[in-house]
mmCIF file of C-alpha atoms in Angstrom:
data_model
loop_
_atom_site.group_PDB
_atom_site.id
_atom_site.type_symbol
_atom_site.label_atom_id
_atom_site.label_comp_id
_atom_site.label_asym_id
_atom_site.label_seq_id
_atom_site.Cartn_x
_atom_site.Cartn_y
_atom_site.Cartn_z
ATOM 1 C CA UNK A 21 24.449 -36.237 -45.886
ATOM 2 C CA UNK A 22 20.924 -35.706 -45.858
ATOM 3 C CA UNK A 23 20.527 -36.901 -42.276
ATOM 4 C CA UNK A 24 22.482 -34.089 -41.232
ATOM 5 C CA UNK A 25 20.998 -31.533 -43.528
ATOM 6 C CA UNK A 26 17.420 -32.474 -42.450
ATOM 7 C CA UNK A 27 17.612 -31.700 -38.982
ATOM 8 C CA UNK A 28 19.802 -28.893 -39.456
ATOM 9 C CA UNK A 29 17.116 -27.180 -42.084
ATOM 10 C CA UNK A 30 14.396 -27.654 -39.622
ATOM 11 C CA UNK A 31 15.814 -26.546 -36.517
ATOM 12 C CA UNK A 32 18.122 -24.073 -37.849
ATOM 13 C CA UNK A 33 15.159 -22.341 -40.170
ATOM 14 C CA UNK A 34 13.284 -22.064 -37.101
ATOM 15 C CA UNK A 35 15.312 -20.610 -34.471
ATOM 16 C CA UNK A 36 16.579 -18.373 -37.722
ATOM 17 C CA UNK A 37 13.139 -17.270 -38.395
ATOM 18 C CA UNK A 38 12.346 -16.805 -34.925
ATOM 19 C CA UNK A 39 14.939 -14.459 -34.570
ATOM 20 C CA UNK A 40 13.880 -12.714 -37.751
ATOM 21 C CA UNK A 41 10.366 -11.893 -36.756
ATOM 22 C CA UNK A 42 11.359 -10.903 -33.304
ATOM 23 C CA UNK A 43 13.494 -8.233 -34.418
ATOM 24 C CA UNK A 44 10.714 -7.038 -36.875
ATOM 25 C CA UNK A 45 7.890 -6.852 -34.278
ATOM 26 C CA UNK A 46 10.538 -5.048 -31.597
ATOM 27 C CA UNK A 47 11.503 -2.663 -34.348
ATOM 28 C CA UNK A 48 8.214 -1.970 -35.534
ATOM 29 C CA UNK A 49 7.055 -1.422 -31.919
ATOM 30 C CA UNK A 50 9.858 0.898 -31.435
ATOM 31 C CA UNK A 51 8.737 2.797 -34.646
ATOM 32 C CA UNK A 52 5.387 2.904 -33.277
ATOM 33 C CA UNK A 53 6.801 4.455 -29.725
ATOM 34 C CA UNK A 54 8.727 7.006 -31.346
ATOM 35 C CA UNK A 55 5.937 8.312 -33.309
ATOM 36 C CA UNK A 56 3.748 8.698 -30.392
ATOM 37 C CA UNK A 57 5.582 8.738 -27.332
ATOM 38 C CA UNK A 58 2.030 10.037 -25.249
ATOM 39 C CA UNK A 59 1.202 6.231 -25.875
ATOM 40 C CA UNK A 60 2.730 4.135 -23.756
ATOM 41 C CA UNK A 61 1.106 0.920 -25.019
ATOM 42 C CA UNK A 62 3.935 0.269 -27.652
ATOM 43 C CA UNK A 63 6.773 0.805 -25.251
ATOM 44 C CA UNK A 64 5.269 -1.929 -23.207
ATOM 45 C CA UNK A 65 4.486 -4.533 -25.737
ATOM 46 C CA UNK A 66 7.846 -4.948 -26.746
ATOM 47 C CA UNK A 67 8.347 -6.292 -22.980
ATOM 48 C CA UNK A 68 6.622 -9.303 -25.023
ATOM 49 C CA UNK A 69 9.236 -9.769 -27.689
ATOM 50 C CA UNK A 70 10.963 -12.948 -25.464
ATOM 51 C CA UNK A 71 7.721 -14.747 -24.964
ATOM 52 C CA UNK A 72 6.512 -13.865 -28.867
ATOM 53 C CA UNK A 73 10.030 -15.824 -29.879
ATOM 54 C CA UNK A 74 9.319 -18.748 -27.658
ATOM 55 C CA UNK A 75 6.088 -19.165 -29.132
ATOM 56 C CA UNK A 76 6.795 -19.070 -32.582
ATOM 57 C CA UNK A 77 9.735 -21.590 -31.893
ATOM 58 C CA UNK A 78 7.876 -23.985 -30.233
ATOM 59 C CA UNK A 79 5.162 -24.060 -32.998
ATOM 60 C CA UNK A 80 7.457 -24.283 -35.384
ATOM 61 C CA UNK A 81 9.550 -26.802 -34.121
ATOM 62 C CA UNK A 82 5.853 -28.676 -33.124
ATOM 63 C CA UNK A 83 4.755 -28.850 -36.633
ATOM 64 C CA UNK A 84 8.003 -29.410 -38.304
ATOM 65 C CA UNK A 85 9.583 -32.103 -35.713
ATOM 66 C CA UNK A 86 8.454 -35.088 -37.987
ATOM 67 C CA UNK A 87 10.204 -33.920 -40.879
ATOM 68 C CA UNK A 88 13.584 -33.449 -38.938
ATOM 69 C CA UNK A 89 13.698 -37.506 -38.469
ATOM 70 C CA UNK A 90 15.364 -36.703 -34.810
ATOM 71 C CA UNK A 91 15.429 -39.328 -32.274
ATOM 72 C CA UNK A 92 12.636 -41.055 -34.107
ATOM 73 C CA UNK A 93 11.801 -43.852 -31.240
ATOM 74 C CA UNK A 94 11.218 -41.007 -28.753
ATOM 75 C CA UNK A 95 8.908 -39.007 -30.849
ATOM 76 C CA UNK A 96 6.140 -39.073 -28.624
ATOM 77 C CA UNK A 97 7.644 -37.522 -25.467
ATOM 78 C CA UNK A 98 9.282 -34.989 -27.527
ATOM 79 C CA UNK A 99 6.449 -33.861 -29.280
ATOM 80 C CA UNK A 100 4.441 -33.946 -26.104
ATOM 81 C CA UNK A 101 7.475 -31.672 -24.168
ATOM 82 C CA UNK A 102 7.345 -28.995 -27.452
ATOM 83 C CA UNK A 103 3.087 -29.324 -26.821
ATOM 84 C CA UNK A 104 3.950 -28.375 -23.041
ATOM 85 C CA UNK A 105 6.279 -25.950 -23.866
ATOM 86 C CA UNK A 106 3.967 -23.827 -26.267
ATOM 87 C CA UNK A 107 1.167 -23.956 -24.099
ATOM 88 C CA UNK A 108 3.369 -22.489 -21.049
ATOM 89 C CA UNK A 109 4.645 -19.574 -23.939
ATOM 90 C CA UNK A 110 0.739 -18.843 -25.048
ATOM 91 C CA UNK A 111 0.152 -18.431 -21.378
ATOM 92 C CA UNK A 112 3.008 -16.316 -20.638
ATOM 93 C CA UNK A 113 2.688 -14.237 -24.073
ATOM 94 C CA UNK A 114 -0.779 -13.678 -22.856
ATOM 95 C CA UNK A 115 -0.015 -12.373 -19.347
ATOM 96 C CA UNK A 116 2.322 -10.059 -21.142
ATOM 97 C CA UNK A 117 -0.011 -8.176 -23.589
ATOM 98 C CA UNK A 118 -2.449 -8.245 -20.683
ATOM 99 C CA UNK A 119 -0.224 -6.276 -18.429
ATOM 100 C CA UNK A 120 0.766 -4.118 -21.016
ATOM 101 C CA UNK A 121 -2.909 -2.977 -22.080
ATOM 102 C CA UNK A 122 -3.792 -2.619 -18.027
ATOM 103 C CA UNK A 123 -0.782 -0.504 -17.674
ATOM 104 C CA UNK A 124 -1.347 1.616 -20.518
ATOM 105 C CA UNK A 125 -4.669 2.324 -19.234
ATOM 106 C CA UNK A 126 -3.303 3.438 -16.261
ATOM 107 C CA UNK A 127 -0.461 5.478 -17.432
ATOM 108 C CA UNK A 128 -3.364 7.633 -19.710
ATOM 109 C CA UNK A 129 -5.724 7.766 -16.846
ATOM 110 C CA UNK A 130 -3.212 8.830 -14.400
ATOM 111 C CA UNK A 131 -2.028 11.514 -16.566
ATOM 112 C CA UNK A 132 -5.598 12.568 -17.444
ATOM 113 C CA UNK A 133 -6.755 13.255 -13.785
ATOM 114 C CA UNK A 134 -4.989 14.983 -11.025
ATOM 115 C CA UNK A 135 -7.266 13.877 -7.924
ATOM 116 C CA UNK A 136 -4.688 11.474 -6.117
ATOM 117 C CA UNK A 137 -7.613 9.792 -4.090
ATOM 118 C CA UNK A 138 -9.074 8.733 -7.703
ATOM 119 C CA UNK A 139 -5.621 7.715 -8.875
ATOM 120 C CA UNK A 140 -4.829 5.423 -6.010
ATOM 121 C CA UNK A 141 -8.178 3.721 -6.592
ATOM 122 C CA UNK A 142 -7.324 2.995 -10.368
ATOM 123 C CA UNK A 143 -4.015 2.088 -9.400
ATOM 124 C CA UNK A 144 -5.764 -0.520 -6.619
ATOM 125 C CA UNK A 145 -7.821 -1.971 -9.465
ATOM 126 C CA UNK A 146 -5.350 -2.158 -12.118
ATOM 127 C CA UNK A 147 -3.112 -4.594 -9.639
ATOM 128 C CA UNK A 148 -5.920 -6.783 -8.611
ATOM 129 C CA UNK A 149 -7.187 -6.776 -12.531
ATOM 130 C CA UNK A 150 -3.658 -7.827 -13.263
ATOM 131 C CA UNK A 151 -3.342 -10.887 -10.636
ATOM 132 C CA UNK A 152 -6.792 -12.193 -11.446
ATOM 133 C CA UNK A 153 -5.959 -12.121 -15.759
ATOM 134 C CA UNK A 154 -2.830 -14.072 -14.412
ATOM 135 C CA UNK A 155 -4.227 -16.403 -12.125
ATOM 136 C CA UNK A 156 -6.854 -17.270 -14.619
ATOM 137 C CA UNK A 157 -4.360 -17.705 -17.606
ATOM 138 C CA UNK A 158 -2.174 -19.774 -15.345
ATOM 139 C CA UNK A 159 -5.107 -22.315 -14.128
ATOM 140 C CA UNK A 160 -5.787 -22.662 -18.048
ATOM 141 C CA UNK A 161 -2.410 -23.316 -18.922
ATOM 142 C CA UNK A 162 -2.015 -25.895 -16.371
ATOM 143 C CA UNK A 163 -5.292 -27.973 -17.046
ATOM 144 C CA UNK A 164 -4.509 -27.789 -20.548
ATOM 145 C CA UNK A 165 -0.836 -29.217 -20.220
ATOM 146 C CA UNK A 166 -2.322 -32.398 -18.194
ATOM 147 C CA UNK A 167 -4.899 -32.893 -20.611
ATOM 148 C CA UNK A 168 -2.138 -33.608 -23.102
ATOM 149 C CA UNK A 169 -1.255 -36.769 -21.071
ATOM 150 C CA UNK A 170 -3.972 -39.803 -21.773
ATOM 151 C CA UNK A 171 -3.592 -40.532 -18.421
ATOM 152 C CA UNK A 172 -5.208 -37.315 -17.252
ATOM 153 C CA UNK A 173 -7.770 -37.128 -19.964
ATOM 154 C CA UNK A 174 -8.621 -40.697 -18.678
ATOM 155 C CA UNK A 175 -9.228 -39.316 -15.043
ATOM 156 C CA UNK A 176 -11.160 -36.684 -16.576
ATOM 157 C CA UNK A 177 -14.114 -38.790 -16.734
ATOM 158 C CA UNK A 178 -14.047 -40.151 -13.426
ATOM 159 C CA UNK A 179 -13.421 -36.712 -11.464
ATOM 160 C CA UNK A 180 -16.271 -35.101 -13.147
ATOM 161 C CA UNK A 181 -18.527 -37.884 -11.962
ATOM 162 C CA UNK A 182 -17.606 -37.165 -8.615
ATOM 163 C CA UNK A 183 -17.288 -33.505 -9.320
ATOM 164 C CA UNK A 184 -20.092 -32.852 -6.385
ATOM 165 C CA UNK A 185 -18.102 -34.741 -3.883
ATOM 166 C CA UNK A 186 -14.978 -33.006 -4.514
ATOM 167 C CA UNK A 187 -16.999 -29.524 -4.799
ATOM 168 C CA UNK A 188 -17.919 -29.751 -1.535
ATOM 169 C CA UNK A 189 -14.848 -30.769 -0.323
ATOM 170 C CA UNK A 190 -12.612 -28.018 -2.153
ATOM 171 C CA UNK A 191 -14.939 -25.526 -0.685
ATOM 172 C CA UNK A 192 -14.782 -26.367 2.581
ATOM 173 C CA UNK A 193 -10.939 -26.503 2.461
ATOM 174 C CA UNK A 194 -10.251 -23.614 0.515
ATOM 175 C CA UNK A 195 -13.025 -21.395 2.546
ATOM 176 C CA UNK A 196 -10.359 -19.133 4.198
ATOM 177 C CA UNK A 197 -8.935 -19.029 0.524
ATOM 178 C CA UNK A 198 -11.917 -18.039 -0.839
ATOM 179 C CA UNK A 199 -12.877 -15.563 1.583
ATOM 180 C CA UNK A 200 -9.846 -13.536 1.067
ATOM 181 C CA UNK A 201 -10.149 -13.864 -2.547
ATOM 182 C CA UNK A 202 -13.719 -12.296 -2.672
ATOM 183 C CA UNK A 203 -12.387 -9.697 0.018
ATOM 184 C CA UNK A 204 -9.804 -8.780 -2.365
ATOM 185 C CA UNK A 205 -12.263 -8.077 -5.282
ATOM 186 C CA UNK A 206 -14.593 -5.903 -2.932
ATOM 187 C CA UNK A 207 -11.672 -3.684 -1.948
ATOM 188 C CA UNK A 208 -10.690 -3.018 -5.080
ATOM 189 C CA UNK A 209 -14.036 -2.258 -6.454
ATOM 190 C CA UNK A 210 -15.507 -1.311 -3.571
ATOM 191 C CA UNK A 211 -13.060 1.496 -2.643
ATOM 192 C CA UNK A 212 -12.543 0.500 0.641
ATOM 193 C CA UNK A 213 -9.079 1.132 0.973
ATOM 194 C CA UNK A 214 -6.536 1.769 -1.809
ATOM 195 C CA UNK A 215 -2.894 1.694 -2.248
ATOM 196 C CA UNK A 216 -1.283 5.211 -0.661
ATOM 197 C CA UNK A 217 -3.733 5.591 1.700
ATOM 198 C CA UNK A 218 -2.799 6.080 5.315
ATOM 199 C CA UNK A 219 -4.634 3.630 8.041
ATOM 200 C CA UNK A 220 -4.530 2.978 11.319
ATOM 201 C CA UNK A 221 -4.683 -1.320 12.095
ATOM 202 C CA UNK A 222 -4.340 -2.273 15.373
ATOM 203 C CA UNK A 223 -3.035 0.594 16.818
ATOM 204 C CA UNK A 224 -0.189 0.742 13.829
ATOM 205 C CA UNK A 225 -0.088 3.791 11.925
ATOM 206 C CA UNK A 226 1.128 3.447 8.073
ATOM 207 C CA UNK A 227 0.642 3.609 4.388
ATOM 208 C CA UNK A 228 -0.534 0.755 2.580
ATOM 209 C CA UNK A 229 1.892 -0.369 0.356
ATOM 210 C CA UNK A 230 0.758 -3.404 -1.753
ATOM 211 C CA UNK A 231 -2.692 -5.117 -1.719
ATOM 212 C CA UNK A 232 -2.877 -8.395 -3.616
ATOM 213 C CA UNK A 233 -6.017 -11.332 -3.733
ATOM 214 C CA UNK A 234 -5.200 -12.413 -0.607
ATOM 215 C CA UNK A 235 -2.991 -10.521 1.830
ATOM 216 C CA UNK A 236 -2.553 -6.540 2.531
ATOM 217 C CA UNK A 237 1.207 -5.165 3.401
ATOM 218 C CA UNK A 238 1.008 -1.885 5.471
ATOM 219 C CA UNK A 239 4.660 0.084 5.488
ATOM 220 C CA UNK A 240 4.655 1.798 8.803
ATOM 221 C CA UNK A 241 6.654 4.782 9.811
ATOM 222 C CA UNK A 242 9.584 2.534 10.920
ATOM 223 C CA UNK A 243 9.566 1.017 7.777
ATOM 224 C CA UNK A 244 8.334 -2.525 9.031
ATOM 225 C CA UNK A 245 5.912 -4.378 7.264
ATOM 226 C CA UNK A 246 2.668 -5.471 8.501
ATOM 227 C CA UNK A 247 1.081 -8.504 6.426
ATOM 228 C CA UNK A 248 -2.459 -9.311 7.330
ATOM 229 C CA UNK A 249 -5.125 -11.030 5.057
ATOM 230 C CA UNK A 250 -7.458 -8.780 3.193
ATOM 231 C CA UNK A 251 -10.733 -10.326 4.959
ATOM 232 C CA UNK A 252 -9.401 -8.402 7.862
ATOM 233 C CA UNK A 253 -10.478 -5.051 6.271
ATOM 234 C CA UNK A 254 -13.849 -6.370 5.564
ATOM 235 C CA UNK A 255 -14.992 -7.690 8.592
ATOM 236 C CA UNK A 256 -13.228 -5.306 11.293
ATOM 237 C CA UNK A 257 -13.106 -1.681 11.544
ATOM 238 C CA UNK A 258 -9.913 0.605 11.034
ATOM 239 C CA UNK A 259 -9.180 4.168 10.732
ATOM 240 C CA UNK A 260 -8.560 5.121 6.970
ATOM 241 C CA UNK A 261 -6.950 9.111 6.984
ATOM 242 C CA UNK A 262 -7.146 9.299 3.386
ATOM 243 C CA UNK A 263 -10.806 8.904 3.047
ATOM 244 C CA UNK A 264 -12.726 12.127 2.106
ATOM 245 C CA UNK A 265 -9.694 13.996 1.589
ATOM 246 C CA UNK A 266 -5.796 13.831 2.625
ATOM 247 C CA UNK A 267 -5.972 17.035 5.169
ATOM 248 C CA UNK A 268 -6.109 16.339 8.819
ATOM 249 C CA UNK A 269 -6.716 18.286 12.432
ATOM 250 C CA UNK A 270 -3.998 17.090 15.178
ATOM 251 C CA UNK A 271 -3.784 17.927 18.999
ATOM 252 C CA UNK A 272 -1.102 18.380 21.363
ATOM 253 C CA UNK A 273 -1.768 18.019 24.903
ATOM 254 C CA UNK A 274 0.117 19.563 27.863
ATOM 255 C CA UNK A 275 -0.244 19.160 31.689
ATOM 256 C CA UNK A 276 0.828 22.411 33.246
ATOM 257 C CA UNK A 277 0.739 24.613 36.298
ATOM 258 C CA UNK A 278 -2.742 26.210 36.893
ATOM 259 C CA UNK A 279 -0.586 29.841 36.987
ATOM 260 C CA UNK A 280 0.313 29.144 32.891
ATOM 261 C CA UNK A 281 -0.116 32.233 31.560
ATOM 262 C CA UNK A 282 -2.321 31.336 28.340
ATOM 263 C CA UNK A 283 -2.973 34.428 26.731
ATOM 264 C CA UNK A 284 1.449 34.612 26.053
ATOM 265 C CA UNK A 285 0.984 30.660 25.265
ATOM 266 C CA UNK A 286 -1.384 31.354 22.298
ATOM 267 C CA UNK A 287 0.891 34.271 20.757
ATOM 268 C CA UNK A 288 3.824 31.614 21.056
ATOM 269 C CA UNK A 289 1.456 29.033 19.269
ATOM 270 C CA UNK A 290 0.377 31.492 16.510
ATOM 271 C CA UNK A 291 4.153 32.340 16.163
ATOM 272 C CA UNK A 292 5.590 28.929 15.876
ATOM 273 C CA UNK A 293 2.856 27.768 13.250
ATOM 274 C CA UNK A 294 3.774 30.906 11.185
ATOM 275 C CA UNK A 295 7.296 29.742 11.098
ATOM 276 C CA UNK A 296 6.277 25.825 10.494
ATOM 277 C CA UNK A 297 6.327 24.989 6.717
ATOM 278 C CA UNK A 298 4.288 21.738 7.310
ATOM 279 C CA UNK A 299 1.232 24.024 8.755
ATOM 280 C CA UNK A 300 -1.251 24.767 6.011
ATOM 281 C CA UNK A 301 -2.904 27.794 7.867
ATOM 282 C CA UNK A 302 -6.648 26.607 7.880
ATOM 283 C CA UNK A 303 -7.130 26.498 11.770
ATOM 284 C CA UNK A 304 -5.169 26.761 15.211
ATOM 285 C CA UNK A 305 -5.925 27.122 19.027
ATOM 286 C CA UNK A 306 -5.653 26.761 22.443
ATOM 287 C CA UNK A 307 -7.869 25.928 25.024
ATOM 288 C CA UNK A 308 -7.964 24.339 28.930
ATOM 289 C CA UNK A 309 -9.460 21.043 28.243
ATOM 290 C CA UNK A 310 -9.152 19.435 31.845
ATOM 291 C CA UNK A 311 -8.407 20.183 35.750
ATOM 292 C CA UNK A 312 -6.774 18.087 38.392
ATOM 293 C CA UNK A 313 -5.935 19.256 41.786
ATOM 294 C CA UNK A 314 -2.288 19.932 40.543
ATOM 295 C CA UNK A 315 -2.310 20.719 37.049
ATOM 296 C CA UNK A 316 -4.406 21.432 34.251
ATOM 297 C CA UNK A 317 -4.698 19.980 30.884
ATOM 298 C CA UNK A 318 -4.469 22.634 27.923
ATOM 299 C CA UNK A 319 -4.826 21.710 24.380
ATOM 300 C CA UNK A 320 -3.109 22.965 21.272
ATOM 301 C CA UNK A 321 -5.082 22.250 18.078
ATOM 302 C CA UNK A 322 -3.356 22.422 14.217
ATOM 303 C CA UNK A 323 -4.027 21.882 10.783
ATOM 304 C CA UNK A 324 -1.794 20.036 8.017
ATOM 305 C CA UNK A 325 -2.728 19.221 4.608
ATOM 306 C CA UNK A 326 -1.913 15.481 5.168
ATOM 307 C CA UNK A 327 -1.026 12.870 7.633
ATOM 308 C CA UNK A 328 2.848 12.964 7.687
ATOM 309 C CA UNK A 329 2.786 17.182 7.803
ATOM 310 C CA UNK A 330 0.163 16.865 10.729
ATOM 311 C CA UNK A 331 2.855 14.609 12.712
ATOM 312 C CA UNK A 332 5.688 17.517 11.815
ATOM 313 C CA UNK A 333 3.349 20.092 12.776
ATOM 314 C CA UNK A 334 2.566 18.274 16.412
ATOM 315 C CA UNK A 335 6.246 17.527 17.001
ATOM 316 C CA UNK A 336 7.264 20.926 16.261
ATOM 317 C CA UNK A 337 4.341 22.763 18.475
ATOM 318 C CA UNK A 338 5.046 19.946 21.542
ATOM 319 C CA UNK A 339 8.980 20.685 21.405
ATOM 320 C CA UNK A 340 8.963 24.561 21.010
ATOM 321 C CA UNK A 341 6.433 25.520 23.449
ATOM 322 C CA UNK A 342 7.937 23.251 26.291
ATOM 323 C CA UNK A 343 11.253 24.743 25.461
ATOM 324 C CA UNK A 344 9.530 28.500 25.397
ATOM 325 C CA UNK A 345 8.075 27.689 28.636
ATOM 326 C CA UNK A 346 10.879 26.068 30.446
ATOM 327 C CA UNK A 347 13.233 29.133 29.444
ATOM 328 C CA UNK A 348 10.319 32.210 29.784
ATOM 329 C CA UNK A 349 8.083 30.571 32.577
ATOM 330 C CA UNK A 350 9.215 28.169 34.080
ATOM 331 C CA UNK A 351 6.864 28.362 37.070
ATOM 332 C CA UNK A 352 3.787 26.855 34.110
ATOM 333 C CA UNK A 353 5.598 23.551 34.400
ATOM 334 C CA UNK A 354 3.888 21.015 36.293
ATOM 335 C CA UNK A 355 5.545 21.023 40.307
ATOM 336 C CA UNK A 356 4.647 19.708 43.337
ATOM 337 C CA UNK A 357 3.277 22.000 46.196
ATOM 338 C CA UNK A 358 5.182 21.431 49.041
ATOM 339 C CA UNK A 359 4.527 24.591 50.974
ATOM 340 C CA UNK A 360 1.268 25.444 53.451
ATOM 341 C CA UNK A 361 -2.258 25.591 52.521
ATOM 342 C CA UNK A 362 -3.319 29.128 52.126
ATOM 343 C CA UNK A 363 -5.998 29.630 54.431
ATOM 344 C CA UNK A 364 -9.213 31.086 53.043
ATOM 345 C CA UNK A 365 -10.995 34.009 54.285
ATOM 346 C CA UNK A 366 -12.779 34.340 57.128
ATOM 347 C CA UNK A 367 -16.442 33.119 56.858
ATOM 348 C CA UNK A 368 -15.664 31.222 54.028
ATOM 349 C CA UNK A 369 -14.979 28.118 56.216
ATOM 350 C CA UNK A 370 -17.513 26.664 58.491
ATOM 351 C CA UNK A 371 -14.382 25.514 61.201
ATOM 352 C CA UNK A 372 -11.188 26.825 62.018
ATOM 353 C CA UNK A 373 -7.736 25.529 60.025
ATOM 354 C CA UNK A 374 -5.354 24.166 62.354
ATOM 355 C CA UNK A 375 -1.855 23.111 61.121
ATOM 356 C CA UNK A 376 -0.896 19.198 61.560
ATOM 357 C CA UNK A 377 2.326 19.392 63.893
ATOM 358 C CA UNK A 378 3.921 16.430 63.539
ATOM 359 C CA UNK A 379 4.178 14.761 67.151
ATOM 360 C CA UNK A 380 8.132 13.900 68.631
ATOM 361 C CA UNK A 381 7.916 12.952 71.580
ATOM 362 C CA UNK A 382 6.217 9.678 73.363
ATOM 363 C CA UNK A 383 2.647 9.299 74.683
#
């Protein structure tokens, strides 16, 4: 009877105590979150219930396994397995707690500051800090798990003896990875680019969607994802339209006939902008910027509060101006002149103009 009760008491008691402690901890955190709803830390810490229970259960089973007298012939292997589970669960709990603290700090900062650029900068830094902490905890946990094996402890001395050679080899092999790692830290704390920034990379316009320690993802206007190493942004030039404020100035170029009515076009452009909700009202203009023998180049200048709105304003102006010209002033659109050239007044040309008559016969 004792051979049955002893394992049930040890294992069952550990499980029951683990569930009880997890329930009490969750109840206390829920009460704290209800009392202080403006503080998100307590609600975020409730995510730690499962790893906390796993830590408690593994620790109690590891400490009381000898008294359970179960599979005594395999006690060493079972004890090592429980130790591995305990180390992994402790690492999991540490990552969850650090993530809750960091996210809580970011939530308080975002609610206290209204500057979108500063909030995006802190969000980028917080994301990378979480990844760094998780990576460090994971490496330490794996190292601790490996050291539980006697063979790995014996190999540790020989590895330390050849640490210099291994360091050189690892440095050469991981050069690209380390470069991306330091580039990610430089981006996070150097405020070069942030999550949510509008950028132009290799001719592609998009919004920074994700930044990790090794790569960065840009979401283009057509919902594609461009992934590139973060070292690209520290070694090559790129456009960041969100730096120094989100307001933007855009242009619309039109190729028109030389007879286009510029005064009427200016009035129509102002009318189009007044009816366009995306125009911020800061500035506008219409000017002839270039001419060719057949056409002239007209530039419409418009402004908007951000990159999305400037795109809307530009396509609206281009579409409505062309439609208005086609309906009201069709002669202003580009055309091929097939009429005879107008002769200059007398005295303006040194030689008389003789029209060319095509030859129809032989000789």
